[in-house]
Amino acid sequence: PDGRDSERLASRSRPSMCCSDPALSKHANTAKCLGVGILIFGIITLLGFGIPPYVGAIGGLVAVIGSSLLICCGPRAGVRFNYGPAIFLLGVATVLHLVGAICWINWYINISKKVMVGDTRAERDAWAECVACADEFDESRGCGAQCSGRSHFVDGDLTTCCELAGVRLGKSVSFALGAGVAGVFLFPSIVFALISSILEAACVIVCCKAMKEPPPRSRISNPPVVVDLPVGCYGAYGQTVVAHAVAQPIVHSVPLAQPSVAATAQPQAVAMAAPAVEYAAPSLK
């Protein structure tokens, strides 16, 4: 082949990282595309290591490993890829991301409750002018009458109420801490964990379909092309076999310029020194 053919063959033999490899099936390319998205979102969800519990962040770590198997060691032309480890890791990451998102939501709800009703009994008792009620809190009698104009804490026995000023102090401190953490890390982590779980579940399904398909074909799979070329003044035609694979030899069969009597009876074979090239004289009719 000429220079352009060699360049074309070399470009066809280069591996494709993402989802545009013509040698791979539709499902294999889709799995690699999803792997890129899972890798990106998995890295983002690693920020969840700053927020307890760390289930979602662990899911991000597992997702990074599973998606890396698809991207770096994934299906290639002429090689059957074992999707089993990637399917297992991405399945585990799906569960961890879902559980992590639920845990983060529950954690935020608990923080919100503490902001609304106060913190521990020790912190509550440290505030000034708290009133101990004789019986359980009731707006119509007993403690309710004593705590007129005050707010109380839902804290087990419901027998103590404190001034509104103390409640506001507790709200300001707890809300500043809870809102700051939630605004910077929590809500983005929940959103990215849910998106990651969707991508991972879709990738598991696609990988299961790709696993049932035959192995990808070789990128250079076209048969050799035979071209007839006129040779010399004998009017005979030789055949040139052009191989598409660079590693295969290129064979030219041409008659000798002036065959001898021995060559007429039996063709002569002349081996050239150039690699992968052989010249052989055909039989004369």
XYZ file of N, CA and C in Angstrom:
855
model
N 0.819 -1.192 0.000
C 0.000 0.000 0.000
C 0.859 1.250 0.000
N 0.279 2.364 -0.539
C 1.013 3.614 -0.553
C 0.976 4.258 0.825
N 1.530 5.500 0.910
C 1.599 6.172 2.197
C 0.237 6.445 2.793
N -0.730 6.817 1.917
C -2.066 7.094 2.440
C -2.730 5.838 2.974
N -2.521 4.711 2.290
C -3.092 3.455 2.779
C -2.484 3.070 4.125
N -1.179 3.258 4.265
C -0.539 2.922 5.540
C -1.064 3.791 6.669
N -1.264 5.094 6.367
C -1.790 5.993 7.404
C -3.205 5.602 7.783
N -4.013 5.208 6.767
C -5.385 4.807 7.057
C -5.425 3.536 7.889
N -4.573 2.573 7.547
C -4.541 1.332 8.309
C -4.059 1.571 9.727
N -3.089 2.467 9.895
C -2.597 2.756 11.238
C -3.665 3.426 12.083
N -4.444 4.336 11.453
C -5.508 4.998 12.216
C -6.597 4.023 12.600
N -6.856 3.023 11.749
C -7.880 2.032 12.081
C -7.425 1.104 13.190
N -6.114 0.951 13.358
C -5.610 0.039 14.380
C -5.451 0.695 15.743
N -5.616 2.032 15.813
C -5.487 2.695 17.110
C -6.687 2.375 17.976
N -6.498 2.107 19.269
C -7.632 1.837 20.153
C -8.434 3.091 20.418
N -9.742 2.932 20.582
C -10.633 4.041 20.900
C -11.002 3.977 22.368
N -10.849 5.107 23.095
C -11.046 5.098 24.539
C -12.514 5.134 24.896
N -13.300 5.936 24.184
C -14.670 6.177 24.631
C -15.665 5.320 23.869
N -16.600 5.938 23.166
C -17.725 5.165 22.643
C -17.859 5.282 21.135
N -16.769 5.430 20.411
C -16.850 5.563 18.962
C -16.016 4.512 18.239
N -15.770 3.400 18.879
C -14.966 2.348 18.270
C -15.837 1.548 17.309
N -15.561 1.595 16.007
C -16.407 0.858 15.056
C -16.284 -0.652 15.176
N -15.220 -1.132 15.802
C -15.038 -2.574 15.938
C -15.874 -3.162 17.062
N -16.395 -2.318 17.963
C -17.176 -2.799 19.098
C -18.663 -2.730 18.795
N -19.421 -3.504 19.544
C -20.871 -3.504 19.382
C -21.474 -2.254 20.013
N -22.757 -2.058 19.762
C -23.456 -0.889 20.306
C -23.460 -0.913 21.828
N -23.714 -2.067 22.413
C -23.771 -2.158 23.869
C -22.389 -1.959 24.499
N -21.345 -2.458 23.850
C -19.996 -2.272 24.390
C -19.599 -0.802 24.379
N -19.897 -0.105 23.280
C -19.602 1.323 23.219
C -20.416 2.104 24.238
N -21.694 1.733 24.403
C -22.535 2.425 25.382
C -22.013 2.220 26.797
N -21.552 1.015 27.094
C -21.009 0.742 28.429
C -19.786 1.605 28.715
N -18.920 1.790 27.711
C -17.744 2.623 27.919
C -18.128 4.088 28.079
N -19.152 4.539 27.344
C -19.636 5.918 27.504
C -20.167 6.141 28.913
N -20.998 5.221 29.385
C -21.525 5.344 30.741
C -20.404 5.286 31.773
N -19.366 4.508 31.476
C -18.240 4.435 32.398
C -17.558 5.783 32.597
N -17.491 6.589 31.536
C -16.889 7.924 31.665
C -17.712 8.793 32.609
N -19.048 8.789 32.424
C -19.908 9.571 33.312
C -19.848 9.087 34.755
N -19.813 7.770 34.933
C -19.736 7.215 36.292
C -18.430 7.612 36.962
N -17.346 7.625 36.202
C -16.058 8.027 36.772
C -16.100 9.476 37.259
N -16.703 10.362 36.462
C -16.766 11.778 36.844
C -17.606 11.965 38.105
N -18.812 11.393 38.115
C -19.682 11.556 39.277
C -19.134 10.811 40.494
N -18.436 9.705 40.255
C -17.837 8.995 41.382
C -16.772 9.823 42.080
N -15.967 10.544 41.295
C -14.954 11.411 41.897
C -15.610 12.532 42.695
N -16.719 13.072 42.166
C -17.403 14.156 42.886
C -17.979 13.650 44.207
N -18.567 12.459 44.188
C -19.177 11.944 45.420
C -18.143 11.565 46.477
N -16.864 11.546 46.106
C -15.834 11.329 47.124
C -15.795 12.465 48.139
N -16.386 13.615 47.783
C -16.479 14.712 48.748
C -17.325 14.323 49.952
N -18.129 13.268 49.810
C -18.958 12.823 50.919
C -18.173 12.306 52.101
N -16.854 12.111 51.945
C -16.051 11.710 53.098
C -15.994 12.813 54.155
N -16.438 14.022 53.786
C -16.486 15.095 54.766
C -17.786 15.157 55.530
N -18.753 14.282 55.206
C -20.065 14.306 55.858
C -20.386 12.907 56.365
N -20.597 12.739 57.645
C -21.039 11.422 58.137
C -22.522 11.228 57.864
N -22.944 9.990 57.625
C -22.150 8.768 57.459
C -21.486 8.740 56.088
N -20.508 7.888 55.932
C -19.662 7.923 54.743
C -20.033 6.846 53.715
N -21.268 6.384 53.745
C -21.672 5.296 52.837
C -21.610 5.760 51.389
N -22.132 6.960 51.105
C -22.118 7.467 49.739
C -20.718 7.689 49.218
N -19.820 8.161 50.072
C -18.441 8.371 49.644
C -17.752 7.047 49.331
N -18.029 6.021 50.116
C -17.479 4.689 49.821
C -18.021 4.189 48.483
N -19.301 4.462 48.215
C -19.860 4.109 46.913
C -19.151 4.817 45.777
N -18.760 6.080 45.984
C -18.003 6.786 44.958
C -16.658 6.150 44.692
N -15.995 5.679 45.740
C -14.702 5.013 45.568
C -14.852 3.719 44.775
N -15.879 2.937 45.095
C -16.123 1.689 44.363
C -16.491 1.992 42.909
N -17.265 3.056 42.682
C -17.652 3.423 41.317
C -16.443 3.834 40.488
N -15.499 4.530 41.085
C -14.288 4.928 40.363
C -13.505 3.696 39.911
N -13.403 2.707 40.772
C -12.670 1.485 40.408
C -13.401 0.729 39.301
N -14.727 0.568 39.445
C -15.484 -0.167 38.440
C -15.482 0.508 37.084
N -15.658 1.827 37.055
C -15.655 2.541 35.775
C -14.270 2.546 35.142
N -13.229 2.557 35.948
C -11.871 2.506 35.396
C -11.611 1.182 34.679
N -12.208 0.105 35.173
C -12.071 -1.178 34.477
C -12.662 -1.103 33.081
N -13.807 -0.438 32.934
C -14.445 -0.329 31.623
C -13.660 0.586 30.692
N -13.137 1.686 31.230
C -12.481 2.671 30.374
C -11.071 2.224 29.991
N -10.288 1.839 30.960
C -8.878 1.518 30.708
C -8.664 0.074 30.256
N -9.400 -0.854 30.828
C -9.203 -2.274 30.524
C -10.420 -2.860 29.823
N -11.258 -2.035 29.237
C -12.532 -2.466 28.684
C -12.406 -3.252 27.398
N -13.535 -3.501 26.736
C -13.533 -4.312 25.509
C -12.689 -3.680 24.418
N -11.950 -4.531 23.700
C -11.119 -4.107 22.582
C -11.368 -5.039 21.407
N -10.952 -4.603 20.248
C -11.161 -5.393 19.043
C -10.386 -6.699 19.129
N -11.067 -7.793 18.834
C -10.429 -9.097 18.806
C -10.195 -9.731 20.158
N -10.661 -9.099 21.246
C -10.434 -9.613 22.600
C -11.768 -9.667 23.329
N -12.083 -10.808 23.922
C -13.301 -10.932 24.723
C -13.034 -10.361 26.117
N -13.848 -9.392 26.514
C -13.671 -8.720 27.804
C -14.558 -9.377 28.847
N -14.004 -9.575 30.038
C -14.757 -10.144 31.151
C -15.473 -9.012 31.894
N -16.776 -8.904 31.681
C -17.556 -7.833 32.306
C -17.893 -8.129 33.767
N -17.618 -9.329 34.246
C -18.040 -9.719 35.586
C -17.576 -8.788 36.697
N -16.257 -8.500 36.809
C -15.819 -7.603 37.890
C -16.436 -6.219 37.809
N -16.544 -5.670 36.588
C -17.135 -4.336 36.446
C -18.603 -4.342 36.851
N -19.341 -5.384 36.466
C -20.757 -5.475 36.841
C -20.896 -5.566 38.353
N -20.051 -6.368 38.981
C -20.131 -6.517 40.440
C -19.842 -5.195 41.154
N -18.755 -4.530 40.761
C -18.382 -3.281 41.428
C -19.425 -2.191 41.212
N -19.930 -2.076 39.994
C -20.929 -1.040 39.728
C -22.249 -1.352 40.421
N -22.583 -2.644 40.554
C -23.784 -2.993 41.310
C -23.659 -2.621 42.776
N -22.480 -2.887 43.355
C -22.246 -2.495 44.754
C -22.286 -0.979 44.897
N -21.694 -0.269 43.935
C -21.700 1.197 43.990
C -23.119 1.754 43.895
N -23.974 1.109 43.091
C -25.366 1.556 42.990
C -26.059 1.497 44.343
N -25.911 0.368 45.028
C -26.550 0.208 46.344
C -25.972 1.198 47.352
N -24.653 1.353 47.356
C -24.022 2.257 48.318
C -24.437 3.705 48.087
N -24.557 4.104 46.833
C -24.967 5.482 46.560
C -26.417 5.719 46.977
N -27.291 4.751 46.729
C -28.685 4.913 47.160
C -28.783 4.974 48.682
N -28.116 4.039 49.354
C -28.144 4.036 50.816
C -27.487 5.300 51.362
N -26.403 5.732 50.731
C -25.735 6.946 51.183
C -26.612 8.173 51.059
N -27.358 8.286 49.951
C -28.265 9.426 49.792
C -29.349 9.416 50.866
N -29.887 8.227 51.161
C -30.915 8.123 52.211
C -30.332 8.492 53.574
N -29.122 8.025 53.848
C -28.487 8.346 55.137
C -28.224 9.839 55.268
N -27.787 10.466 54.186
C -27.544 11.908 54.250
C -28.839 12.684 54.461
N -29.916 12.264 53.800
C -31.209 12.926 54.009
C -31.658 12.765 55.456
N -31.527 11.554 55.991
C -31.901 11.316 57.385
C -31.031 12.136 58.340
N -29.753 12.239 58.031
C -28.853 13.037 58.862
C -29.273 14.503 58.867
N -29.662 15.015 57.704
C -30.092 16.415 57.629
C -31.399 16.625 58.394
N -32.309 15.664 58.316
C -33.569 15.785 59.065
C -33.293 15.835 60.561
N -32.388 14.998 61.034
C -32.044 15.018 62.458
C -31.414 16.346 62.868
N -30.552 16.883 62.001
C -29.967 18.192 62.293
C -31.062 19.252 62.365
N -32.015 19.181 61.441
C -33.099 20.162 61.429
C -33.936 20.060 62.692
N -34.194 18.849 63.170
C -34.968 18.694 64.403
C -34.232 19.308 65.592
N -32.932 19.103 65.640
C -32.169 19.695 66.737
C -32.190 21.216 66.660
N -32.179 21.738 65.457
C -32.249 23.184 65.305
C -33.588 23.716 65.789
N -34.665 22.964 65.529
C -36.005 23.445 65.866
C -36.335 23.273 67.340
N -35.921 22.187 67.972
C -36.371 21.915 69.340
C -35.247 21.984 70.355
N -34.023 22.304 69.938
C -32.928 22.413 70.889
C -32.026 21.206 70.850
N -31.047 21.192 71.713
C -30.069 20.131 71.719
C -30.255 19.238 72.938
N -29.223 18.944 73.641
C -29.296 18.006 74.758
C -29.825 18.683 76.022
N -30.203 17.867 77.006
C -30.705 18.400 78.284
C -29.634 19.246 78.970
N -28.369 18.845 78.861
C -27.308 19.620 79.516
C -27.235 21.030 78.947
N -27.314 21.139 77.614
C -27.293 22.467 77.010
C -28.533 23.259 77.398
N -29.683 22.588 77.460
C -30.919 23.270 77.821
C -30.882 23.785 79.260
N -30.380 22.963 80.179
C -30.334 23.368 81.580
C -29.323 24.482 81.814
N -28.371 24.634 80.906
C -27.383 25.694 81.077
C -27.964 27.065 80.781
N -29.073 27.111 80.057
C -29.682 28.402 79.771
C -30.395 28.943 81.014
N -30.480 30.229 81.123
C -31.083 30.870 82.307
C -32.603 30.837 82.238
N -33.220 30.928 83.435
C -34.655 31.101 83.595
C -35.447 29.977 82.936
N -35.068 28.753 83.181
C -35.871 27.612 82.763
C -36.820 27.249 83.898
N -38.034 26.897 83.567
C -39.072 26.600 84.551
C -39.329 25.105 84.553
N -39.277 24.490 85.733
C -39.609 23.079 85.869
C -41.100 22.944 86.108
N -41.757 22.129 85.351
C -43.204 21.965 85.448
C -43.536 20.847 86.431
N -44.669 20.980 87.069
C -45.104 19.956 88.021
C -45.599 18.714 87.307
N -46.177 18.872 86.170
C -46.661 17.723 85.404
C -46.263 17.908 83.945
N -46.732 16.997 83.087
C -46.376 17.080 81.680
C -46.917 18.357 81.065
N -46.229 18.784 80.038
C -46.598 20.042 79.406
C -47.969 19.932 78.753
N -48.815 20.886 79.050
C -50.141 20.960 78.454
C -50.509 22.430 78.369
N -50.917 22.855 77.186
C -51.225 24.268 77.009
C -52.410 24.727 77.857
N -53.293 23.820 78.262
C -54.505 24.224 78.981
C -54.358 24.181 80.494
N -53.333 23.506 81.013
C -53.225 23.382 82.465
C -51.771 23.176 82.869
N -51.503 23.268 84.139
C -50.201 22.935 84.715
C -49.062 23.693 84.085
N -48.189 22.935 83.455
C -46.972 23.508 82.881
C -47.295 24.514 81.795
N -48.375 24.281 81.080
C -48.758 25.229 80.048
C -49.056 26.594 80.614
N -49.686 26.630 81.788
C -49.981 27.918 82.417
C -48.716 28.583 82.921
N -47.795 27.805 83.465
C -46.555 28.376 83.975
C -45.669 28.911 82.849
N -45.728 28.273 81.702
C -44.841 28.635 80.594
C -45.548 29.536 79.593
N -46.474 30.303 80.046
C -47.158 31.223 79.154
C -46.146 32.208 78.569
N -46.128 32.296 77.248
C -45.187 33.190 76.595
C -43.795 32.614 76.458
N -43.599 31.365 76.831
C -42.298 30.717 76.716
C -42.371 29.580 75.680
N -41.234 29.006 75.344
C -41.175 27.846 74.457
C -40.575 26.685 75.221
N -40.958 25.492 74.863
C -40.463 24.314 75.557
C -39.712 23.412 74.591
N -38.972 22.460 75.139
C -38.212 21.513 74.344
C -38.878 20.153 74.397
N -39.042 19.531 73.259
C -39.559 18.165 73.223
C -38.386 17.250 73.555
N -38.244 16.947 74.812
C -37.051 16.241 75.264
C -37.419 15.165 76.274
N -38.049 14.127 75.820
C -38.342 12.994 76.689
C -39.543 13.233 77.581
N -39.333 13.727 78.806
C -40.433 13.815 79.778
C -41.293 15.057 79.591
N -40.882 16.015 78.796
C -41.664 17.235 78.526
C -42.006 17.987 79.813
N -41.068 18.137 80.701
C -41.365 18.766 82.002
C -40.611 20.065 82.229
N -39.963 20.594 81.207
C -39.199 21.820 81.396
C -39.418 22.750 80.216
N -39.550 24.033 80.503
C -39.643 25.020 79.439
C -38.714 26.175 79.757
N -38.190 26.777 78.703
C -37.213 27.841 78.885
C -37.672 29.092 78.155
N -37.008 30.195 78.475
C -37.370 31.450 77.844
C -37.111 31.400 76.345
N -37.858 32.202 75.621
C -37.730 32.262 74.177
C -36.338 32.735 73.764
N -35.735 33.589 74.544
C -34.393 34.076 74.228
C -33.385 32.936 74.203
N -33.501 32.026 75.179
C -32.598 30.893 75.209
C -32.797 29.976 74.021
N -34.055 29.802 73.604
C -34.339 28.969 72.441
C -33.747 29.582 71.190
N -33.870 30.873 71.068
C -33.314 31.537 69.893
C -31.794 31.409 69.850
N -31.165 31.477 71.009
C -29.718 31.301 71.051
C -29.326 29.916 70.555
N -30.044 28.893 71.016
C -29.755 27.540 70.565
C -30.007 27.372 69.083
N -31.064 28.007 68.587
C -31.359 27.910 67.162
C -30.256 28.549 66.330
N -29.791 29.696 66.744
C -28.804 30.407 65.941
C -27.505 29.616 65.817
N -27.055 29.025 66.930
C -25.803 28.268 66.897
C -25.962 26.993 66.072
N -27.017 26.225 66.338
C -27.211 24.954 65.638
C -27.502 25.175 64.163
N -28.305 26.176 63.851
C -28.663 26.408 62.460
C -27.459 26.876 61.652
N -26.595 27.672 62.256
C -25.403 28.124 61.542
C -24.521 26.946 61.160
N -24.363 26.015 62.105
C -23.541 24.841 61.826
C -24.206 23.922 60.809
N -25.484 23.610 61.052
C -26.175 22.684 60.158
C -26.346 23.230 58.760
N -26.752 24.495 58.645
C -26.961 25.074 57.324
C -25.653 25.222 56.564
N -24.560 25.533 57.271
C -23.280 25.675 56.587
C -22.800 24.374 55.980
N -22.876 23.308 56.752
C -22.455 22.004 56.240
C -23.366 21.543 55.110
N -24.676 21.700 55.298
C -25.632 21.245 54.290
C -25.474 22.011 52.995
N -25.270 23.331 53.095
C -25.179 24.129 51.882
C -23.948 23.842 51.061
N -22.839 23.532 51.708
C -21.581 23.344 50.986
C -21.418 21.915 50.474
N -21.739 20.935 51.286
C -21.449 19.547 50.945
C -22.691 18.666 50.806
N -23.653 18.836 51.689
C -24.694 17.820 51.820
C -25.582 17.731 50.594
N -26.222 18.828 50.208
C -27.166 18.773 49.097
C -26.503 18.361 47.780
N -25.333 18.918 47.414
C -24.672 18.415 46.199
C -24.325 16.936 46.282
N -23.914 16.479 47.457
C -23.571 15.059 47.598
C -24.789 14.174 47.394
N -25.944 14.602 47.910
C -27.172 13.820 47.724
C -27.547 13.749 46.251
N -27.494 14.898 45.569
C -27.871 14.937 44.148
C -26.924 14.082 43.317
N -25.628 14.235 43.519
C -24.658 13.471 42.732
C -24.724 11.982 43.052
N -25.027 11.636 44.284
C -25.164 10.221 44.635
C -26.349 9.594 43.915
N -27.457 10.315 43.830
C -28.628 9.789 43.123
C -28.356 9.663 41.630
N -27.711 10.672 41.036
C -27.378 10.588 39.608
C -26.416 9.428 39.357
N -25.438 9.269 40.219
C -24.479 8.171 40.059
C -25.167 6.817 40.129
N -26.106 6.667 41.045
C -26.801 5.381 41.164
C -27.591 5.062 39.903
N -28.185 6.079 39.277
C -28.928 5.852 38.030
C -27.979 5.423 36.914
N -26.866 6.131 36.759
C -25.894 5.777 35.721
C -25.312 4.385 35.946
N -25.026 4.054 37.175
C -24.443 2.747 37.485
C -25.428 1.621 37.216
N -26.684 1.824 37.570
C -27.685 0.792 37.289
C -27.849 0.595 35.787
N -27.869 1.698 35.028
C -27.979 1.587 33.569
C -26.764 0.883 32.981
N -25.584 1.181 33.498
C -24.366 0.554 32.982
C -24.341 -0.941 33.284
N -24.837 -1.339 34.438
C -24.905 -2.766 34.767
C -25.793 -3.499 33.769
N -26.937 -2.908 33.431
C -27.849 -3.535 32.464
C -27.186 -3.649 31.097
N -26.525 -2.573 30.651
C -25.877 -2.587 29.340
C -24.727 -3.593 29.316
N -23.961 -3.670 30.391
C -22.854 -4.634 30.442
C -23.365 -6.073 30.389
N -24.493 -6.336 31.021
C -25.072 -7.685 30.959
C -25.466 -8.039 29.529
N -25.977 -7.068 28.780
C -26.322 -7.316 27.377
C -25.067 -7.493 26.533
N -24.049 -6.664 26.782
C -22.814 -6.775 26.003
C -22.082 -8.082 26.284
N -22.234 -8.619 27.479
C -21.549 -9.858 27.840
C -22.078 -11.041 27.034
N -23.335 -10.974 26.592
C -23.928 -12.064 25.828
C -23.578 -12.001 24.345
N -22.965 -10.927 23.904
C -22.631 -10.765 22.494
C -21.318 -11.464 22.168
N -21.073 -11.786 20.879
C -19.791 -12.390 20.491
C -18.656 -11.407 20.699
N -17.417 -11.897 20.778
C -16.278 -10.985 20.981
C -16.154 -10.003 19.838
N -15.636 -8.804 20.098
C -15.495 -7.800 19.038
C -14.599 -8.309 17.932
N -14.932 -7.944 16.700
C -14.124 -8.357 15.557
C -12.842 -7.540 15.509
N -11.872 -8.081 14.779
C -10.616 -7.363 14.623
C -10.838 -6.119 13.797
N -10.081 -5.073 14.086
C -10.233 -3.830 13.338
C -9.819 -3.997 11.884
N -8.853 -4.885 11.619
C -8.380 -5.107 10.250
C -8.845 -6.492 9.845
N -10.041 -6.559 9.279
C -10.629 -7.862 8.998
C -10.989 -8.040 7.530
N -10.649 -7.074 6.627
C -10.995 -7.206 5.225
C -10.074 -8.210 4.549
N -10.576 -9.008 3.623
C -9.720 -9.968 2.917
C -8.773 -9.251 1.970
N -7.670 -9.915 1.554
C -6.743 -9.297 0.600
C -7.428 -9.009 -0.724
N -6.935 -7.987 -1.439
C -7.474 -7.589 -2.741
C -6.494 -8.038 -3.809
N -6.990 -8.729 -4.827
C -6.157 -9.225 -5.921
C -6.347 -8.315 -7.118
N -5.258 -7.749 -7.625
C -5.298 -6.806 -8.741
C -4.471 -7.381 -9.874
N -5.037 -7.407 -11.100
C -4.318 -7.873 -12.283
C -3.507 -6.723 -12.867
N -2.218 -6.966 -13.126
C -1.332 -5.943 -13.666
C -0.686 -6.473 -14.942
N -0.652 -5.679 -16.031
C 0.062 -6.103 -17.252
C 1.565 -6.072 -17.029
N 2.274 -7.071 -17.586
C 3.718 -7.174 -17.382
C 4.399 -7.411 -18.726
N 5.385 -6.553 -19.080
C 6.293 -6.789 -20.201
C 5.594 -6.836 -21.553
N 6.305 -7.390 -22.529
C 5.795 -7.466 -23.896
C 5.181 -8.814 -24.206
N 5.074 -9.700 -23.237
C 4.538 -11.031 -23.483
C 3.032 -11.019 -23.525
N 2.422 -9.937 -23.075
C 0.963 -9.904 -23.061
C 0.365 -10.670 -21.913
N 1.215 -11.223 -21.042
C 0.702 -11.984 -19.904
C 0.377 -11.021 -18.765
N -0.401 -11.484 -17.852
C -0.810 -10.667 -16.707
C -0.386 -11.361 -15.422
N 0.223 -10.582 -14.561
C 0.556 -11.089 -13.242
C -0.517 -10.677 -12.246
N -0.496 -11.238 -11.080
C -1.454 -10.924 -10.020
C -0.709 -10.351 -8.819
N -1.199 -9.217 -8.350
C -0.626 -8.581 -7.165
C -1.594 -8.741 -6.011
N -1.153 -9.340 -4.952
C -1.974 -9.555 -3.765
C -1.614 -8.468 -2.753
N -2.567 -7.602 -2.443
C -2.350 -6.510 -1.498
C -2.999 -6.894 -0.186
N -2.206 -7.083 0.831
C -2.736 -7.463 2.145
C -3.086 -6.206 2.924
N -4.194 -6.265 3.652
C -4.625 -5.112 4.443
C -3.897 -5.026 5.767
N -3.429 -6.131 6.294
C -2.713 -6.095 7.569
C -1.262 -5.725 7.311
N -0.760 -4.780 8.075
C 0.612 -4.329 7.884
C 1.593 -5.449 8.195
N 1.237 -6.288 9.181
C 2.158 -7.343 9.601
C 2.240 -8.480 8.598
N 1.276 -8.585 7.645
C 1.272 -9.683 6.687
C 2.153 -9.326 5.486
N 2.746 -10.318 4.818
C 3.621 -10.024 3.669
C 2.817 -9.583 2.463
N 3.463 -8.811 1.618
C 2.885 -8.374 0.348
C 3.559 -9.193 -0.743
N 2.790 -9.957 -1.484
C 3.327 -10.926 -2.440
C 3.018 -10.446 -3.845
N 4.032 -10.381 -4.708
C 3.877 -10.033 -6.117
C 4.278 -11.250 -6.942
N 3.416 -11.664 -7.856
C 3.720 -12.785 -8.751
C 3.855 -12.227 -10.161
N 5.065 -12.242 -10.737
C 5.308 -11.683 -12.076
C 6.168 -12.679 -12.851
N 6.045 -12.696 -14.166
C 6.912 -13.580 -14.966
C 8.302 -12.976 -15.109
N 9.293 -13.838 -15.331
C 10.644 -13.356 -15.585
C 10.700 -12.689 -16.950
N 11.657 -11.788 -17.087
C 11.750 -11.036 -18.344
C 12.045 -11.968 -19.522
N 13.032 -12.860 -19.407
C 13.379 -13.792 -20.467
C 13.525 -15.178 -19.858
N 12.473 -15.943 -19.800
C 12.573 -17.279 -19.199
C 13.426 -18.208 -20.048
N 14.211 -19.010 -19.405
C 15.041 -19.993 -20.104
C 14.216 -21.235 -20.402
N 14.870 -22.210 -21.039
C 14.175 -23.455 -21.353
C 13.786 -24.176 -20.073
N 14.700 -24.159 -19.096
C 14.382 -24.815 -17.823
C 13.254 -24.094 -17.111
N 13.264 -22.771 -17.255
C 12.182 -22.020 -16.611
C 10.864 -22.277 -17.300
N 10.917 -22.558 -18.671
C 9.677 -22.868 -19.379
C 9.108 -24.183 -18.900
N 9.979 -25.141 -18.667
C 9.498 -26.431 -18.183
C 9.032 -26.351 -16.744
N 9.730 -25.559 -15.946
C 9.378 -25.459 -14.524
C 9.621 -24.020 -14.063
N 8.638 -23.360 -13.486
C 8.812 -21.950 -13.080
C 9.913 -21.818 -12.036
N 10.572 -20.656 -12.122
C 11.622 -20.361 -11.164
C 11.086 -19.406 -10.101
N 11.565 -19.556 -8.883
C 11.167 -18.682 -7.769
C 12.379 -17.867 -7.342
N 12.249 -16.579 -7.370
C 13.327 -15.668 -6.996
C 12.922 -14.978 -5.706
N 13.674 -15.161 -4.633
C 13.369 -14.546 -3.328
C 14.177 -13.266 -3.202
N 13.513 -12.169 -2.985
C 14.159 -10.872 -2.824
C 14.576 -10.692 -1.362
N 15.504 -9.785 -1.166
C 16.003 -9.542 0.199
C 15.058 -8.679 1.011
N 14.168 -7.956 0.314
C 13.259 -7.065 1.059
C 12.318 -7.898 1.921
N 12.019 -7.459 3.125
C 11.135 -8.235 4.026
C 9.709 -8.258 3.524
N 9.076 -9.399 3.714
C 7.655 -9.589 3.434
C 7.335 -9.415 1.957
N 8.330 -9.602 0.999
C 8.081 -9.476 -0.442
C 8.689 -10.692 -1.118
N 7.929 -11.318 -2.005
C 8.402 -12.533 -2.684
C 7.968 -12.467 -4.136
N 8.867 -12.808 -5.053
C 8.581 -12.807 -6.479
C 8.660 -14.246 -6.981
N 7.650 -14.646 -7.717
C 7.631 -16.004 -8.260
C 7.145 -15.940 -9.696
N 7.748 -16.699 -10.582
C 7.365 -16.725 -11.993
C 6.212 -17.685 -12.189
N 5.146 -17.277 -12.855
C 4.025 -18.200 -13.108
C 4.355 -19.172 -14.221
N 3.571 -20.213 -14.342
C 3.744 -21.191 -15.420
C 3.315 -20.565 -16.740
N 4.098 -20.817 -17.775
C 3.769 -20.288 -19.104
C 2.852 -21.257 -19.821
N 1.826 -20.737 -20.404
C 0.883 -21.579 -21.147
C 1.348 -21.730 -22.579
